[in-house]
Coordinates of C-alpha atoms in Angstrom, one line a residue:
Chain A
X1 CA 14.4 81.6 -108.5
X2 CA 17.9 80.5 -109.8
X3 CA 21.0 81.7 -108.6
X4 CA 23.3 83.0 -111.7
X5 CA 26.5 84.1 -111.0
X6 CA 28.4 86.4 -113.5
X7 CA 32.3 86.2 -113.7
X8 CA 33.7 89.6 -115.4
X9 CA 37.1 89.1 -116.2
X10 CA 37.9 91.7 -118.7
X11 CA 39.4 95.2 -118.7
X12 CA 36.6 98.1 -119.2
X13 CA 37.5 99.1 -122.2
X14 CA 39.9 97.7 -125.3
X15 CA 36.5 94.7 -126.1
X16 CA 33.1 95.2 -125.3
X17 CA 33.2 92.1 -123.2
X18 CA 32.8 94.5 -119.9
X19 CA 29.5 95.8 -121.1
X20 CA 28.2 92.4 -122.4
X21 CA 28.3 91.1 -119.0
X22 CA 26.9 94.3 -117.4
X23 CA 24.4 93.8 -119.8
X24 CA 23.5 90.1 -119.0
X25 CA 23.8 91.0 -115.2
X26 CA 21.1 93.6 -115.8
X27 CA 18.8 91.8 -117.6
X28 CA 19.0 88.9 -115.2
X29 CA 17.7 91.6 -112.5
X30 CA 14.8 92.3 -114.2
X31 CA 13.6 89.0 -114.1
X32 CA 14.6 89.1 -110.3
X33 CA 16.7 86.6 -109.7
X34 CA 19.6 86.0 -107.1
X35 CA 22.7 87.6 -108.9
X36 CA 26.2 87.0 -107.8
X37 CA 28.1 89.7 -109.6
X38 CA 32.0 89.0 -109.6
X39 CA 35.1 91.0 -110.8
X40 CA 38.6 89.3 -111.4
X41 CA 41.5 88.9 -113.1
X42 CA 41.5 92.1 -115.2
X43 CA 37.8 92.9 -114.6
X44 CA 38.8 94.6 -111.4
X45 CA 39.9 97.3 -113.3
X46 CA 35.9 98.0 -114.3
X47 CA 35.6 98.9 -110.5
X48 CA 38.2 101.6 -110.3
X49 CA 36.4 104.8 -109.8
X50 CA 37.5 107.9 -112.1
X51 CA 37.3 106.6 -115.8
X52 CA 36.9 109.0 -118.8
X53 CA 37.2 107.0 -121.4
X54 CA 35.6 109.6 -123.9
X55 CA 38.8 110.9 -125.0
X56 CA 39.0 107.6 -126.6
X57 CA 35.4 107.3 -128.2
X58 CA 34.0 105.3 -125.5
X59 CA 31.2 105.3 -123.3
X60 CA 31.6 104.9 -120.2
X61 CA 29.5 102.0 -119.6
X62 CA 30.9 101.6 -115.6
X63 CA 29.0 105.1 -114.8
X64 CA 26.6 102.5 -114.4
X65 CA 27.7 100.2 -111.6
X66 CA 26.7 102.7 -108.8
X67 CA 22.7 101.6 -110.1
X68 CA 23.6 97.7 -109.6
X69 CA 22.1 98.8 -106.0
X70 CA 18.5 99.7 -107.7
X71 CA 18.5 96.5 -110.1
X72 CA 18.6 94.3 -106.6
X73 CA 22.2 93.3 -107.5
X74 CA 23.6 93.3 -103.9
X75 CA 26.1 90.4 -104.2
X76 CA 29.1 92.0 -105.8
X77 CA 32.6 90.7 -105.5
X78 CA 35.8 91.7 -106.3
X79 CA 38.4 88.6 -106.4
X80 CA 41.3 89.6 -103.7
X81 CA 44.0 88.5 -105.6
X82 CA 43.3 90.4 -108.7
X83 CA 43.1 93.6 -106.4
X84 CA 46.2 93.2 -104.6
X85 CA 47.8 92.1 -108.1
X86 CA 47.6 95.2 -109.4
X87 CA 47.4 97.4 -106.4
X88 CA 43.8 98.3 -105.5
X89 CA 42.5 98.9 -102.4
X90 CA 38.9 98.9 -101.8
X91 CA 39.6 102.7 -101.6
X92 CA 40.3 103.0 -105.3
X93 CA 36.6 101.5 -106.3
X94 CA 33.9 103.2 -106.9
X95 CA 31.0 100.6 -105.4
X96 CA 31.2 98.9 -102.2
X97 CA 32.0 95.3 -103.1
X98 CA 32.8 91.9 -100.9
X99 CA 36.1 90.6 -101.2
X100 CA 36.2 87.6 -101.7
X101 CA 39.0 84.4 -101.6
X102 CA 39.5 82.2 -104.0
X103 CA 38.3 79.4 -102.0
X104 CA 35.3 81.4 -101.0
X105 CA 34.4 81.7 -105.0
X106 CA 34.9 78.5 -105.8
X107 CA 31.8 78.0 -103.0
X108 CA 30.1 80.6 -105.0
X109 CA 30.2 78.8 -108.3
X110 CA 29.3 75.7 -106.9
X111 CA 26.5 76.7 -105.4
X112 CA 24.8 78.6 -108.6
X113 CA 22.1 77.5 -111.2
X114 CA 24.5 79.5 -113.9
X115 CA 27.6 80.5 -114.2
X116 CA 28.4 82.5 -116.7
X117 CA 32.1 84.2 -118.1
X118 CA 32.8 87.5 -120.2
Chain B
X1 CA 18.6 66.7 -120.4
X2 CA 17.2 70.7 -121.2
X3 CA 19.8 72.0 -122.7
X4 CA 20.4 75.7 -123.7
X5 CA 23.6 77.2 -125.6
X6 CA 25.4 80.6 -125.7
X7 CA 27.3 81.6 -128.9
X8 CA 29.9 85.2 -128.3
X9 CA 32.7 84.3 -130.5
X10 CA 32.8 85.2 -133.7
X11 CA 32.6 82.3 -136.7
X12 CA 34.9 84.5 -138.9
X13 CA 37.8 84.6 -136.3
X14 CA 37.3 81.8 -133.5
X15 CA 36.6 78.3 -133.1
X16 CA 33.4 79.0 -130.8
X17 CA 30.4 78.7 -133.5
X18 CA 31.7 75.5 -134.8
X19 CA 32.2 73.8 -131.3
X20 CA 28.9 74.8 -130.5
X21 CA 27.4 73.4 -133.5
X22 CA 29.0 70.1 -132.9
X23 CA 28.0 70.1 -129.4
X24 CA 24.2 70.9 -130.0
X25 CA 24.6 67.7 -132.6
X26 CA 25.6 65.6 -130.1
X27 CA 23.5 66.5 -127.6
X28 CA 20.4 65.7 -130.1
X29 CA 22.3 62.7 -131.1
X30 CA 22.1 61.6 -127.0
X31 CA 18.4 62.2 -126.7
X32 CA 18.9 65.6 -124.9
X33 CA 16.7 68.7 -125.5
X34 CA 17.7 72.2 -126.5
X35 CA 15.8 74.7 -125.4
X36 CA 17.2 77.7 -127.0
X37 CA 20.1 78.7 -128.6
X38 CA 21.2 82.4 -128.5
X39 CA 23.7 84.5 -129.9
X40 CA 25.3 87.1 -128.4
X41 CA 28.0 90.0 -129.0
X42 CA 30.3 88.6 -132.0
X43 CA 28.3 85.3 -131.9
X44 CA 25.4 87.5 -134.0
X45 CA 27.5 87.2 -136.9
X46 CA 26.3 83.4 -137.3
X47 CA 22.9 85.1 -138.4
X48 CA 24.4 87.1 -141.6
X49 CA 23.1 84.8 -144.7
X50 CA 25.8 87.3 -146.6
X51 CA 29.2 85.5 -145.8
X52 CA 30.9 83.8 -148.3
X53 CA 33.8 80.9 -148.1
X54 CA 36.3 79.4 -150.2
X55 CA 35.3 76.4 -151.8
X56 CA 37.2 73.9 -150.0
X57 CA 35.8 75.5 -146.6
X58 CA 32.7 74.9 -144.2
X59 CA 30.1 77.8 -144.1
X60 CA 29.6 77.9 -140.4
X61 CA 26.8 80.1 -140.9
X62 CA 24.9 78.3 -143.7
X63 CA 25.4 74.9 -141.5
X64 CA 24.0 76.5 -138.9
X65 CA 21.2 77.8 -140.7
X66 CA 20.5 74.1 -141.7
X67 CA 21.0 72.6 -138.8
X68 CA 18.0 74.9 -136.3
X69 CA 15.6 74.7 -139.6
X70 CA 16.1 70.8 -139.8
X71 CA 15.8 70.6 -135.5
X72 CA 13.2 74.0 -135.6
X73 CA 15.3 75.1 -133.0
X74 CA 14.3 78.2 -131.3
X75 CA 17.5 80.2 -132.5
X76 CA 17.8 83.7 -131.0
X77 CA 20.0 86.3 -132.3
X78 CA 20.4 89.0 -129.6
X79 CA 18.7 92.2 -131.3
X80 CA 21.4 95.0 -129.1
X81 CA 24.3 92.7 -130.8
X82 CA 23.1 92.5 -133.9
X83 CA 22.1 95.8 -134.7
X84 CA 25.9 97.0 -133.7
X85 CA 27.4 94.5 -136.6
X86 CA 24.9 95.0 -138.9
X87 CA 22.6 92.0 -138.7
X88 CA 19.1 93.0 -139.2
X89 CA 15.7 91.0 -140.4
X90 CA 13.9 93.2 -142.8
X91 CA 11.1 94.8 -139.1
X92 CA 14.8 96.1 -137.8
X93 CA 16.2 97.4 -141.9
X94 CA 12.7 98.9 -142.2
X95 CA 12.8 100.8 -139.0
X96 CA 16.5 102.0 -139.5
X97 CA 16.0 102.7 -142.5
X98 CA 18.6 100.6 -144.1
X99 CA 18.9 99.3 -147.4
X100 CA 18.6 95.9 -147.1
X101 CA 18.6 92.7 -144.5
X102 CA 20.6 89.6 -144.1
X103 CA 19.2 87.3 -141.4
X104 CA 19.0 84.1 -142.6
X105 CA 16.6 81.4 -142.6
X106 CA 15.4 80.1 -138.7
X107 CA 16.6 82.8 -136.7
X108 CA 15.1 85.2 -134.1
X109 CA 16.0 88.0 -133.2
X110 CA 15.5 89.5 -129.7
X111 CA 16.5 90.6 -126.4
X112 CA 18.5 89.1 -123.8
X113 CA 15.4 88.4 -122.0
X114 CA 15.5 85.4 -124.2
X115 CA 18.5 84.0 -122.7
X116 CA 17.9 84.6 -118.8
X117 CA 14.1 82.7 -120.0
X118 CA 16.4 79.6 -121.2
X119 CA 18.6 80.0 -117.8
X120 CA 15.7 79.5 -115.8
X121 CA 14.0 76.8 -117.8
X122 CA 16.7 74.6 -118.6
X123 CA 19.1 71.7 -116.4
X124 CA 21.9 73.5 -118.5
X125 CA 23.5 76.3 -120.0
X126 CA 26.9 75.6 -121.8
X127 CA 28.5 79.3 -123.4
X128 CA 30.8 78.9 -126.0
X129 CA 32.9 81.9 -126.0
X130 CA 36.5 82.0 -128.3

């Protein structure tokens, strides 16, 4: 088993880059693998429960974060200083996630097989 | 080495596909092995033998083409990307129904199963992403 660690750094919507990784992260489960799973930088804003993005033509692809749980993805973070950047709270996400430091990520990259950035 | 590479940007508007190219080179060129190469979300377009360039410029994608049939590089275009941008082999035009098909000559296209297979058989995986 390797260890692959996703680093989502995008908005949800405006590129498809959110969804790309989502998709990687998913596909990576199914092979059962240990997943680390981390939002920053803008990609905190894919956690933030309440989107309805179809009044813009898009899908909401986060509707499917909540399933992360099923896939065996249990290791997702949310960088702390791209919450408190833009004024989340735990409270404003819709998943439980671990925040994390930016010391304690730079332990979770070195320690991965993969690390991977969308 | 085991090497395997990501491609996401896109050879029309980034720098991504070239680098990549130029890296896989090298890493021939210093005895290391690549595994797989996949393409993924604007990366696909690298598979398109439709794109034409001005004369005094490079086509990425024909050099690219050249380069995994000359290495027989296991080349994967990912199938969810491609079918988005309209990159199909002639299995995938047939069973949309479309017109016609573009992907050139030494590519694959498939899932992303493809590239967590080359994640967990190789010492490397370098993305090349704008």
């Amino acid at each position: 088993m390797k260890t692959l660690t996703f680093l989502s750094r995008q908005a949800p919507f405006g590129s498809s880059k959110a969804k790309a990784c989502l998709d990687m992260v998913l596909a990576s489960a199914v092979f059962e693998q240990q997943i680390n799973y981390v939002f920053m930088d803008d990609g905190v804003w894919q956690l933030v429960r309440g989107h309805a993005p179809e009044a813009i033509g898009a899908k909401n692809t986060m509707a499917a974060l909540p399933a992360l749980e099923l896939y065996g993805v249990d290791k997702v973070y949310a960088l702390e200083e791209s919450l408190t950047g833009r004024g989340l709270t735990p409270e404003h996400l819709q998943i439980p996630v671990i925040v994390c430091t930016k010391t304690q990520l730079q332990a979770i990259i070195k320690a991965s097989d993969v690390v991977t950035a969308l | 080495m085991i090497i395997s590479v990501m491609v996401t940007g896109s050879p029309v508007s980034q720098q991504s596909a070239r680098t990549a190219l130029s890296f896989c080179e090298a890493a021939l060129a210093a005895g290391h092995q690549l595994y797989r190469v996949f393409f993924y979300e604007d990366g696909v377009y690298i598979g398109s033998s439709l794109t034409v360039s001005p004369q005094d410029e490079r086509n990425i994608n024909a050099d690219w083409s050249a380069f995994v049939q000359k290495h027989q590089l296991d080349a994967v275009i990912c199938v969810a990307s491609a079918l988005k941008r309209g990159v199909l082999n002639e299995n995938e035009a047939t069973r949309y129904e479309k017109s016609a098909s573009n992907l050139a000559a030494g590519f694959d296209i498939s899932g992303l199963g493809q590239w967590v297979d080359a994640c967990l058989n190789s010492d490397r995986v370098v993305n090349f992403g704008a």
